[in-house]
XYZ file of N, CA, C and O in Angstrom:
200
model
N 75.061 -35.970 -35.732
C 74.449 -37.253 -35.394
C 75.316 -38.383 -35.951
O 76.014 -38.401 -36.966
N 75.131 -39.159 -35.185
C 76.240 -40.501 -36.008
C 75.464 -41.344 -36.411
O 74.298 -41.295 -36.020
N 75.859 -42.294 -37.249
C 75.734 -42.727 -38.724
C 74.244 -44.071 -38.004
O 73.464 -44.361 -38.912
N 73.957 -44.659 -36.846
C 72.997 -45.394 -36.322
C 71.711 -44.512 -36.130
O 70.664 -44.867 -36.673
N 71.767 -43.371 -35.370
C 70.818 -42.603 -35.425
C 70.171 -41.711 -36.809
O 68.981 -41.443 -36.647
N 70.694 -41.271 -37.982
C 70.086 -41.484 -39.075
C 69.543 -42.452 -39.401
O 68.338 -42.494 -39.154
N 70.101 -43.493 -40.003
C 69.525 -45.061 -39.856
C 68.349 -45.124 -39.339
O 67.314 -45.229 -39.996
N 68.418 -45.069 -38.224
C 66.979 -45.215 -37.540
C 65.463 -44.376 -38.079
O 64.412 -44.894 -38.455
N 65.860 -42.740 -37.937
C 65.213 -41.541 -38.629
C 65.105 -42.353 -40.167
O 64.155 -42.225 -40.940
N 65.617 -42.716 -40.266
C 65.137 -43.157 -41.823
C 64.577 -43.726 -41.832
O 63.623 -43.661 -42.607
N 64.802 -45.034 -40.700
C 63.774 -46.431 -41.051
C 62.489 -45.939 -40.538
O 61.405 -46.238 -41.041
N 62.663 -45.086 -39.403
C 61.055 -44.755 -39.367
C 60.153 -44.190 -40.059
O 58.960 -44.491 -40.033
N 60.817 -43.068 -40.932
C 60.377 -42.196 -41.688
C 59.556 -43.138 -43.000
O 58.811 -42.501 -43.744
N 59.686 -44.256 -43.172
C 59.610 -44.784 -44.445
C 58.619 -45.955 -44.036
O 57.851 -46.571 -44.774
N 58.834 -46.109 -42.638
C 58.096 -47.647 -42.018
C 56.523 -46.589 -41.470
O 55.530 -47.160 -41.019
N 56.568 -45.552 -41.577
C 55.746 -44.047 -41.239
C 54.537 -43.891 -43.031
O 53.311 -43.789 -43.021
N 55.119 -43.913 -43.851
C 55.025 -43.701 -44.888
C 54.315 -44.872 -45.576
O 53.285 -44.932 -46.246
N 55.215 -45.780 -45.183
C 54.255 -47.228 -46.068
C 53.191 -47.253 -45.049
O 52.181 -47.394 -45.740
N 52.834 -47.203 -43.887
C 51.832 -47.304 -42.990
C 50.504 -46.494 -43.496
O 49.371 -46.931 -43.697
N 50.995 -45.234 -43.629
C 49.881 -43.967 -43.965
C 49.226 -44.428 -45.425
O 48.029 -44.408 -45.714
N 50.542 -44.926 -46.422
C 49.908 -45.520 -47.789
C 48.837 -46.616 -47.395
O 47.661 -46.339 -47.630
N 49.182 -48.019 -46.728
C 48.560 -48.795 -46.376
C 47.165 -48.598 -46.454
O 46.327 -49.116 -47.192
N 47.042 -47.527 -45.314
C 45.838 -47.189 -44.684
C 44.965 -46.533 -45.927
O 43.850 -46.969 -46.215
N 45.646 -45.345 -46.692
C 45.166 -45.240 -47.092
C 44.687 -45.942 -48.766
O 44.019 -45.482 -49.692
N 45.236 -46.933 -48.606
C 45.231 -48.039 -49.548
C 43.665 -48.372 -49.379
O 42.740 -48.351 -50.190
N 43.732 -48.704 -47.941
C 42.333 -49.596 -47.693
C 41.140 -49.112 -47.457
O 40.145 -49.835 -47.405
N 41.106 -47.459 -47.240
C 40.445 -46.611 -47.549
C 39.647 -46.402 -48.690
O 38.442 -46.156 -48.730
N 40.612 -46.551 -49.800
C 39.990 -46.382 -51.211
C 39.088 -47.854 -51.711
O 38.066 -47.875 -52.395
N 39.850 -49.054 -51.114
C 39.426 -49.790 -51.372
C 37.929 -50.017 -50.817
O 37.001 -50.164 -51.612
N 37.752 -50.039 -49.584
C 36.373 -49.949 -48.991
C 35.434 -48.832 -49.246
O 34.251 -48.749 -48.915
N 36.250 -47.900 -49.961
C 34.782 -46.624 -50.530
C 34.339 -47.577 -51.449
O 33.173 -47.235 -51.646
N 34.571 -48.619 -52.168
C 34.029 -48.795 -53.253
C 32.918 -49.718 -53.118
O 32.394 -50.296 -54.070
N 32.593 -49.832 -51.959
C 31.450 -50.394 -51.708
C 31.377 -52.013 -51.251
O 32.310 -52.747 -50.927
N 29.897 -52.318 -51.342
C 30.131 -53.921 -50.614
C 30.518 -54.695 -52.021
O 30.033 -54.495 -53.134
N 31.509 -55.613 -51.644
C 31.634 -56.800 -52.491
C 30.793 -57.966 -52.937
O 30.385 -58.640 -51.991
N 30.517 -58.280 -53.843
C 29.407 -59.363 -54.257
C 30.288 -60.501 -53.977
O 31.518 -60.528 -53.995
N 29.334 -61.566 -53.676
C 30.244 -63.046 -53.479
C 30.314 -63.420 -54.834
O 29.741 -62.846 -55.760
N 31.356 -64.834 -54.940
C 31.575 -65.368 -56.181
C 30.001 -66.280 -56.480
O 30.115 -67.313 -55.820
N 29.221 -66.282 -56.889
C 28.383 -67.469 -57.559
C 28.689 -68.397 -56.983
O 29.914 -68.523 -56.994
N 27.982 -69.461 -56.241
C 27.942 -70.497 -55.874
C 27.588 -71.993 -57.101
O 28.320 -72.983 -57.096
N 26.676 -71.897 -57.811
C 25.641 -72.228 -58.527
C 26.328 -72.204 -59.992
O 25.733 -71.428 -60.740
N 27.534 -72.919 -60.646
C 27.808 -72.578 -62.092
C 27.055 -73.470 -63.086
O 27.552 -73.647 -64.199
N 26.013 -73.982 -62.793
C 25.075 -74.913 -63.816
C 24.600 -73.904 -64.919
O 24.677 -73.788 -66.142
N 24.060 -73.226 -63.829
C 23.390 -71.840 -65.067
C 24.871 -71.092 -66.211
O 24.857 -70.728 -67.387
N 25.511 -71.111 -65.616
C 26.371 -70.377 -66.437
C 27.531 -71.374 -67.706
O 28.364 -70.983 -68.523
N 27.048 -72.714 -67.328
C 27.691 -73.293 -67.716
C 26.591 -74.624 -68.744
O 26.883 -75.669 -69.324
N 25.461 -73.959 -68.560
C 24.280 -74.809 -69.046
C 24.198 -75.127 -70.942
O 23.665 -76.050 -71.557
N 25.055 -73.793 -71.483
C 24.604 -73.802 -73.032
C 25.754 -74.865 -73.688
O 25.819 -75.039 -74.905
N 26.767 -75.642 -72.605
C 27.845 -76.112 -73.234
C 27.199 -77.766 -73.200
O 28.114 -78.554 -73.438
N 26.559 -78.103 -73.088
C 25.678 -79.398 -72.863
C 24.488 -79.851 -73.199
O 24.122 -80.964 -72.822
């Protein structure tokens, strides 16, 4: 094989790889359940400084 067609096999192999991580990046991330929002409301949390 000449030296463009490795190249290529490589770039896919790796552009293949970060994809599958990705995914399964976001996998793990969404098992972990629903996300709480940030607090809207910081009076309460900020009430004992006043």
């Amino acid at each position: 094989m000449d030296r463009s067609k490795v190249v290529a096999i490589v770039t896919g192999a790796i552009s293949l790889l970060l994809a599958i991580a990705y995914l399964v990046l976001v996998q793990l991330l969404d098992f972990r359940g629903e996300m709480l929002p940030a607090p809207q409301d910081l009076s309460t949390l900020m009430g004992w400084y006043g």
